[in-house]
mmCIF file of C-alpha atoms in Angstrom:
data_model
loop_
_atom_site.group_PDB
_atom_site.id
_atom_site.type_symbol
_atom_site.label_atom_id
_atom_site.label_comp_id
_atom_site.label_asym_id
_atom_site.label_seq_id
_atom_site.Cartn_x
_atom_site.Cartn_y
_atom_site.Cartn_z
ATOM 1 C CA UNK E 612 236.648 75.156 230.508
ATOM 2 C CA UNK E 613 234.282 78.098 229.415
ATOM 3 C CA UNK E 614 235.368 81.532 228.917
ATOM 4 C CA UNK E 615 232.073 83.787 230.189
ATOM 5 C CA UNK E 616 231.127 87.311 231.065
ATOM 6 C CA UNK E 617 231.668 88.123 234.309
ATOM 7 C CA UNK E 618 229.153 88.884 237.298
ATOM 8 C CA UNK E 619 229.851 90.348 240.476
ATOM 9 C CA UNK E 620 230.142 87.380 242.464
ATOM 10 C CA UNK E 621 233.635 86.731 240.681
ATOM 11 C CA UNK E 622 235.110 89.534 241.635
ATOM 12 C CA UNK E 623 236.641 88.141 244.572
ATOM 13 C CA UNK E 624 238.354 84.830 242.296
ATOM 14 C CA UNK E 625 239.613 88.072 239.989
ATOM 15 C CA UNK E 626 241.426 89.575 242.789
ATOM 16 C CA UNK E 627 242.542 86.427 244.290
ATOM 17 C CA UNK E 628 244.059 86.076 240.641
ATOM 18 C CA UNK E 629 245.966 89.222 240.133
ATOM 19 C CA UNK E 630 247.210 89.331 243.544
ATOM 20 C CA UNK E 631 250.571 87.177 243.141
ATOM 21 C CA UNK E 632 251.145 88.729 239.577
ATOM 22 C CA UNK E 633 250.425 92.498 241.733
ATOM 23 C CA UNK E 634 253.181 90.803 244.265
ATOM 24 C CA UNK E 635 255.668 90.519 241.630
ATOM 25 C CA UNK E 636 254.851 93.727 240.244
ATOM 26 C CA UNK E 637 253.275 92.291 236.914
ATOM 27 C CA UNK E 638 249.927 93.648 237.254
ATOM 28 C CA UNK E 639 248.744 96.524 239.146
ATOM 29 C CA UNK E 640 246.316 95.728 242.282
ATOM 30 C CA UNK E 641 243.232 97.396 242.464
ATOM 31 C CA UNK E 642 240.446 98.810 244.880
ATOM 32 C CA UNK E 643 237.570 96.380 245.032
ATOM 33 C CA UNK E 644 235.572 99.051 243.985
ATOM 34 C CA UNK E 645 237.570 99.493 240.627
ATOM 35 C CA UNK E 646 236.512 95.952 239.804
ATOM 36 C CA UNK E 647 232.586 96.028 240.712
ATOM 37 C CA UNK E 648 233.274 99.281 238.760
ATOM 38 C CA UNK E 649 234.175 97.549 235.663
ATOM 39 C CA UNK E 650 232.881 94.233 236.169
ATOM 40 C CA UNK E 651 230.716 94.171 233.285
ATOM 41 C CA UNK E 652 234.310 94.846 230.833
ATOM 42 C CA UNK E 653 235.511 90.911 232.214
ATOM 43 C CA UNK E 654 235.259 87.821 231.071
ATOM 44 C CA UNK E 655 236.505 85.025 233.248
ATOM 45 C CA UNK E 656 237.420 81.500 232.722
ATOM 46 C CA UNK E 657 236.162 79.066 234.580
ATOM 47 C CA UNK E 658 236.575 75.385 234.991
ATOM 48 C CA UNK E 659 234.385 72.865 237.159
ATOM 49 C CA UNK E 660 232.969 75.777 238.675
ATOM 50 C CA UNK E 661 236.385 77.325 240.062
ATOM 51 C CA UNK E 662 237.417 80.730 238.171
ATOM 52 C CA UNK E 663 240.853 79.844 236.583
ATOM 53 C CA UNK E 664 241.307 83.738 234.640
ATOM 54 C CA UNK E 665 240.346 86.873 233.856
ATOM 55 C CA UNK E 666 240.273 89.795 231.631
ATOM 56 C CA UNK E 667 238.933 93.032 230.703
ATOM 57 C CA UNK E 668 238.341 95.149 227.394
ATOM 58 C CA UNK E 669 238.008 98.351 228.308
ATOM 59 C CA UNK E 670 237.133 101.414 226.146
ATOM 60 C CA UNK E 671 239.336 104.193 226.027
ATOM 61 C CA UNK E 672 237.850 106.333 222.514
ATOM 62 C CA UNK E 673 235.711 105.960 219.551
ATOM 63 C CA UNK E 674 237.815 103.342 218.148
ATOM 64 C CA UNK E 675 240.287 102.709 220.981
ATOM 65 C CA UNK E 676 240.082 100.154 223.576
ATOM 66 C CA UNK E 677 242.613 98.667 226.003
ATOM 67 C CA UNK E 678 243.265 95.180 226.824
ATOM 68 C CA UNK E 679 243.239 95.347 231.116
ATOM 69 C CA UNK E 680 243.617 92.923 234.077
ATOM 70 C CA UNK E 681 244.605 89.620 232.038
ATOM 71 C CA UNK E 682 245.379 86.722 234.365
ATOM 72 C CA UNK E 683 245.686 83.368 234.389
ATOM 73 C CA UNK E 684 246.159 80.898 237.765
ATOM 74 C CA UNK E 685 249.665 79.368 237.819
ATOM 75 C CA UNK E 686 247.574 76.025 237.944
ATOM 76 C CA UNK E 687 246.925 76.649 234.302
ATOM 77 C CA UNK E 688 249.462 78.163 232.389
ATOM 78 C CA UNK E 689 250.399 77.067 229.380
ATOM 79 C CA UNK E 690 247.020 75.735 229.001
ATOM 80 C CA UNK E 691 245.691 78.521 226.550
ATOM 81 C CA UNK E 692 243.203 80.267 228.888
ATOM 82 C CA UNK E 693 245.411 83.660 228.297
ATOM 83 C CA UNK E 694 244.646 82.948 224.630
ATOM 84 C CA UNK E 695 241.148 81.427 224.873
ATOM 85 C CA UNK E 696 240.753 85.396 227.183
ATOM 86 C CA UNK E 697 242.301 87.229 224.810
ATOM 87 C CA UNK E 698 240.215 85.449 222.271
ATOM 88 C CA UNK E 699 236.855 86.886 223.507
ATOM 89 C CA UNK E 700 237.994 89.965 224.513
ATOM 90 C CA UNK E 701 238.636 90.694 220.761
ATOM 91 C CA UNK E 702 235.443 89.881 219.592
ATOM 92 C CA UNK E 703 233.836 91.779 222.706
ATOM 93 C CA UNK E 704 235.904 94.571 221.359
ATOM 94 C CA UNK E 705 234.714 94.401 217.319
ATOM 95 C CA UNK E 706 231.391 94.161 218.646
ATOM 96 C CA UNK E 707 231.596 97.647 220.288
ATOM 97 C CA UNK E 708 233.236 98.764 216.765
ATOM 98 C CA UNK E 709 236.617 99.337 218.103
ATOM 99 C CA UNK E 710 239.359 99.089 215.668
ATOM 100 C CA UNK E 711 242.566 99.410 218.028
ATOM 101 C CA UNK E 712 243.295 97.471 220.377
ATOM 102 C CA UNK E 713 245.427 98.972 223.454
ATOM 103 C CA UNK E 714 247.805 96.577 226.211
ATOM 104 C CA UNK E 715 250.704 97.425 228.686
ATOM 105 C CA UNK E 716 252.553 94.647 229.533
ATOM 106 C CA UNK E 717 255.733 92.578 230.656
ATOM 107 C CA UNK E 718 254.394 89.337 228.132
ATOM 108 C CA UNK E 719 255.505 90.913 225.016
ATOM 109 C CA UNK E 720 255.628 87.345 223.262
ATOM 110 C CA UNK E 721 252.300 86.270 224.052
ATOM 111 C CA UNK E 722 250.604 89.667 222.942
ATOM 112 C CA UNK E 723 252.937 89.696 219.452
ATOM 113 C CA UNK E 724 251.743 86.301 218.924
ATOM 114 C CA UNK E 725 247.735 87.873 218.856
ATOM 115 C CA UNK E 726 248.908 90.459 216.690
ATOM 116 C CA UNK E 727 249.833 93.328 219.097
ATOM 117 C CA UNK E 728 253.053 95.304 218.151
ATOM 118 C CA UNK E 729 255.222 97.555 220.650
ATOM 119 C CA UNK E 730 254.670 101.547 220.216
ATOM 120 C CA UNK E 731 256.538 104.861 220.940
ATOM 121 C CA UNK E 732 255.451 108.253 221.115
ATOM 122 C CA UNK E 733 251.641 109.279 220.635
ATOM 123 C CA UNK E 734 249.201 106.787 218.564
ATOM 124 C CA UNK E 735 246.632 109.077 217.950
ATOM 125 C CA UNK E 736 245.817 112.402 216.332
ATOM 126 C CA UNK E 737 246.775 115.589 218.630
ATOM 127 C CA UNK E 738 243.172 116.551 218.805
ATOM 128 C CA UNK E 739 242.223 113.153 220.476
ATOM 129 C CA UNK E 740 245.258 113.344 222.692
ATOM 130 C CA UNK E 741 244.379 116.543 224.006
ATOM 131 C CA UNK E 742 240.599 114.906 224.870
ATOM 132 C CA UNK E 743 241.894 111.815 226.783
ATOM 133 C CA UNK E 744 244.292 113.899 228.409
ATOM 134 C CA UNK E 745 240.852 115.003 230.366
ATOM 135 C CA UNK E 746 240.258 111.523 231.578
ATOM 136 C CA UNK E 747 240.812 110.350 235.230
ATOM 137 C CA UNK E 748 241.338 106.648 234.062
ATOM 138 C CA UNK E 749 244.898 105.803 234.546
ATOM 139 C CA UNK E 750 244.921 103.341 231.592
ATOM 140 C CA UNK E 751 244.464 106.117 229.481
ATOM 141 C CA UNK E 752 247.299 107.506 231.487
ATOM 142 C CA UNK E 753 249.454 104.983 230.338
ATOM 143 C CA UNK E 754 247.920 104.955 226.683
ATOM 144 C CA UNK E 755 249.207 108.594 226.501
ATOM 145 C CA UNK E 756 252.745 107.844 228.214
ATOM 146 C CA UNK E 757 252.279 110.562 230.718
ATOM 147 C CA UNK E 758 254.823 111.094 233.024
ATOM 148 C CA UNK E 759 252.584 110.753 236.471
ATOM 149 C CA UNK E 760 252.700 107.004 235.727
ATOM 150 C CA UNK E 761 255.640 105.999 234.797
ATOM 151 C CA UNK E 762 256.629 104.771 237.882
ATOM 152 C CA UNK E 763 253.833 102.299 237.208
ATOM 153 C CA UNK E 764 254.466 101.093 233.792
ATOM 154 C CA UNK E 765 258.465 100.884 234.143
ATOM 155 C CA UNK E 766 259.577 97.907 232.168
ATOM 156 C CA UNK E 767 256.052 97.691 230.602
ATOM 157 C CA UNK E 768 255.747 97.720 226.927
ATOM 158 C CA UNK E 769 253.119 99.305 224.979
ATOM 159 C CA UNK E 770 251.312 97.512 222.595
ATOM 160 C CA UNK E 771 248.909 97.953 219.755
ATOM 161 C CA UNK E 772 246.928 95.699 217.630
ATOM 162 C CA UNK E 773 244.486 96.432 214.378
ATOM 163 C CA UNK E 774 241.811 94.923 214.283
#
């Protein structure tokens, strides 16, 4: 197996990956567009040629960046792909300079074992809030714990890890 950057021509595996965890209401299912959008923030991992999971570091502020879209076929769980993912999408993120790293998720254990913690309330400085409250990305959406997307995110925990 080989974790790599992504390229267009995965986005189709991707989606074919989130869809059962967007079924059971794990992961949010996007537009196609959303992911040729943001294909370059994936990595996938692949194995003999067959994309086997994904995930995305997305940047959200100066040092603030979320953790999006991580998946992982049921044919390979408990293999480490999530962590061999997550692994990269670290490094992907201290290579843009980012020093926070941002996740919603059901998978609390995994995450705390990579370092994340849960938050509460806001987890930056009021001026910041008050600029990605201007944003159109819903991740930031749920970053911020706004109301409009709480439907989305119920049962989700929010997570944050120093890097």
């Amino acid at each position: 197996m080989r974790i790599r950057s992504a390229r267009t021509a995965d986005v189709r595996a991707m989606r074919a990956l989130v869809a059962p965890l967007a079924d059971q209401r794990v992961l949010l299912q996007k537009e196609a567009v959303a992911y040729y959008e943001s294909v370059a923030d994936f990595v996938v991992a692949e194995r003999n040629g067959e994309v086997i999971g994904c995930g995305a570091v997305h940047v959200l502020w100066e040092d603030l960046a979320e953790i999006r879209t991580l998946a992982v076929a049921s044919s390979a769980l408990g293999l480490g792909v999530g962590s061999q993912i997550l692994t990269q999408l670290v490094e992907r993120a201290r290579a843009l300079g980012v020093e926070r790293l941002f996740c919603l998720t059901f998978e609390t254990a995994f995450f705390a074992r990579h370092g994340f913690t849960a938050i509460e309330g806001r987890a930056v400085e009021p001026e910041v809030y008050a600029e990605l409250l201007r944003s159109y990305d819903e991740g930031v959406a749920e970053f911020l714990d706004l109301e409009r997307v709480k439907p989305n995110t119920l049962g989700n925990t929010r997570m944050l890890r120093v890097l």
